Amino acid sequence: MSKSLKELRPVYVVGIGLHRYQFLSDTTYVDLGLTAVRAALADANIEWPTVESAYVGRALLPMACGRPILRHLGATGIPIAHIENASASGSTAFRQACIEVASGTSDVSLALGVDKPMAIARAEGLTGIGNLADDAIAPFTHFALLADQYATQYGVRHEDIALVAVKNHRNGAKNPFAQHQKERTLDEILGGKKISGTFTSLQCTPVGEGAAAVIVASEDGIKRLGIAASRAVRVAASAGRSQKVNIDATRYDAVLTKETAEIAFRESGISPRALDIVELHDAFAVEEIEYVEAMGICGEGEAISRLKDGEFDIGGRCAVSPSGGLISMGHPIGPTGLGQIAEIARQLRGEAGSRQHAGARTGLAHMVGVGAVCYVHILQK
Amino acid sequence: MTAPDLLKPALYRAEGSDTDPDHPALLGGACECGHVFFPPQTYGCERCGRMSLATRALSGAGKLLASARVHLHGGKTRAAPFTIVSVRLDDGPIVRTLLAGDDAVHPGDRMVTMLVPVTNAEGAELLDLRFVPQR
């Protein structure tokens, strides 16, 4: 009989660290990665030799980028595995580190996400199966089509969908690790460079680089290493799914989100309306609208009115993308899912400073990736 | 004078389908389990895994689900702006490709296929499939 993460021994986030997400620079991926890992070790107040395994999430960097980073911490000989899972690479690295600790194979494991902008080659284009015009349908057009579909179905204005970007840029302006750190008015967002459909550049995630590291530990590890249990955040659920054959074949991300989140809610015993914090894959503004509904945080067709009422603001009913999300904090690919975990841990510890959502006790991290795949984690304090 | 060759003859043909003889058919596939799909492939059925897949000519008519005017395009093979449409074919599958022309389209509109002249990388004149609103 298979078991969920919750049925194995408890796993806790004990250390988080980031290198700011930023536009392409001369910073090497080694510097990006080391900055994040050293920050996570300092946050946990442990030394590198206590870490027993490492999972490195990346989607753009070439083969085997992990050891060229980690050897500069002192080569301890631990197992290093690389995870490529498109946008969900970091989330998947986190899940594997959690499973390793939950199973008892390690007491302390590192998940590191690191990437730099590079030419993207997608395997789906190499299957030998033809396509009509996939070269003309970039991800922003895929989501622009879904935005048009949503706006038609629920009779909402495209300007209302752009309100997601207003909120997330406002949040990102308070996040020192965000790629964009500037508040934007709705007029500024709507008047920006046109990309596809009604999307302007500030409703789309920027291309960038960065790193995020999360250290997870068992209760044995926490006790043995003297880690502050008061700052440890429990991983209450971990769920991953991939796309099935859907009737609405283009809305697979929302369908997958619903299915994966339901597994995580069941595993954790936490209901969607009890969440305090949600970090989700808002690479394009309409995604936040679709996913909060798919997760059951609000009813179908209700997201715009809830957004306008401030329910998803920091200080609202459930803070959605308090980090700034992918739209403002950025989406360097490999790090993104781990940056979400870092933000949620910070919020649940009450250490998020000017963007703190008061009284946060539960948080959900969600990423989708091309394929399509979906990963959801729930953290609890 | 003979018509130019098709740019992607594995995906569509000039003749219509049984269900819509008036517009170029898309060449999809069908499985014994009832799953009808586009584009065609012979690796195995995405729904049930069976390998007994047959080609199926699909109607070149359907309903517009969504459209997007694309203002930014990185590829060198086509110049923005252009419009992408998402169409649910009367035979089931949803397909996405370019709109022919600049007519405004709205979700719910009836759409049909047509072949339009294009030039390939070698400079040869060929025909490619597009959608247009049904007149």
Short mmCIF file of C-alpha atoms in Angstrom, two decimals, chain A residues 14-15 37-38 40-52 108-109 215-217 221-222 224-228:
data_model
loop_
_atom_site.label_atom_id
_atom_site.label_comp_id
_atom_site.label_asym_id
_atom_site.label_seq_id
_atom_site.Cartn_x
_atom_site.Cartn_y
_atom_site.Cartn_z
CA VAL A 14 14.52 24.62 8.51
CA GLY A 15 16.56 26.85 6.21
CA VAL A 37 22.83 27.82 -0.26
CA ARG A 38 25.04 29.82 2.12
CA ALA A 40 19.95 28.80 3.73
CA LEU A 41 22.71 27.25 5.88
CA ALA A 42 22.99 30.48 7.87
CA ASP A 43 19.21 30.62 8.25
CA ALA A 44 19.15 27.07 9.63
CA ASN A 45 22.32 27.79 11.63
CA ILE A 46 23.94 24.54 10.50
CA GLU A 47 27.19 23.71 8.73
CA TRP A 48 27.38 22.29 5.20
CA PRO A 49 28.77 18.87 6.27
CA THR A 50 25.51 18.17 8.13
CA VAL A 51 23.59 18.13 4.82
CA GLU A 52 23.26 14.52 3.64
CA VAL A 108 18.88 16.75 6.37
CA SER A 109 18.50 17.38 2.64
CA ILE A 215 16.93 22.85 3.62
CA VAL A 216 14.53 20.26 5.01
CA ALA A 217 15.08 18.14 8.10
CA GLY A 221 17.92 16.07 12.54
CA ILE A 222 16.47 19.13 14.22
CA ARG A 224 20.69 16.41 16.83
CA LEU A 225 21.83 19.65 15.17
CA GLY A 226 20.21 22.01 17.67
CA ILE A 227 18.09 23.70 14.99
CA ALA A 228 15.54 26.15 16.42
#
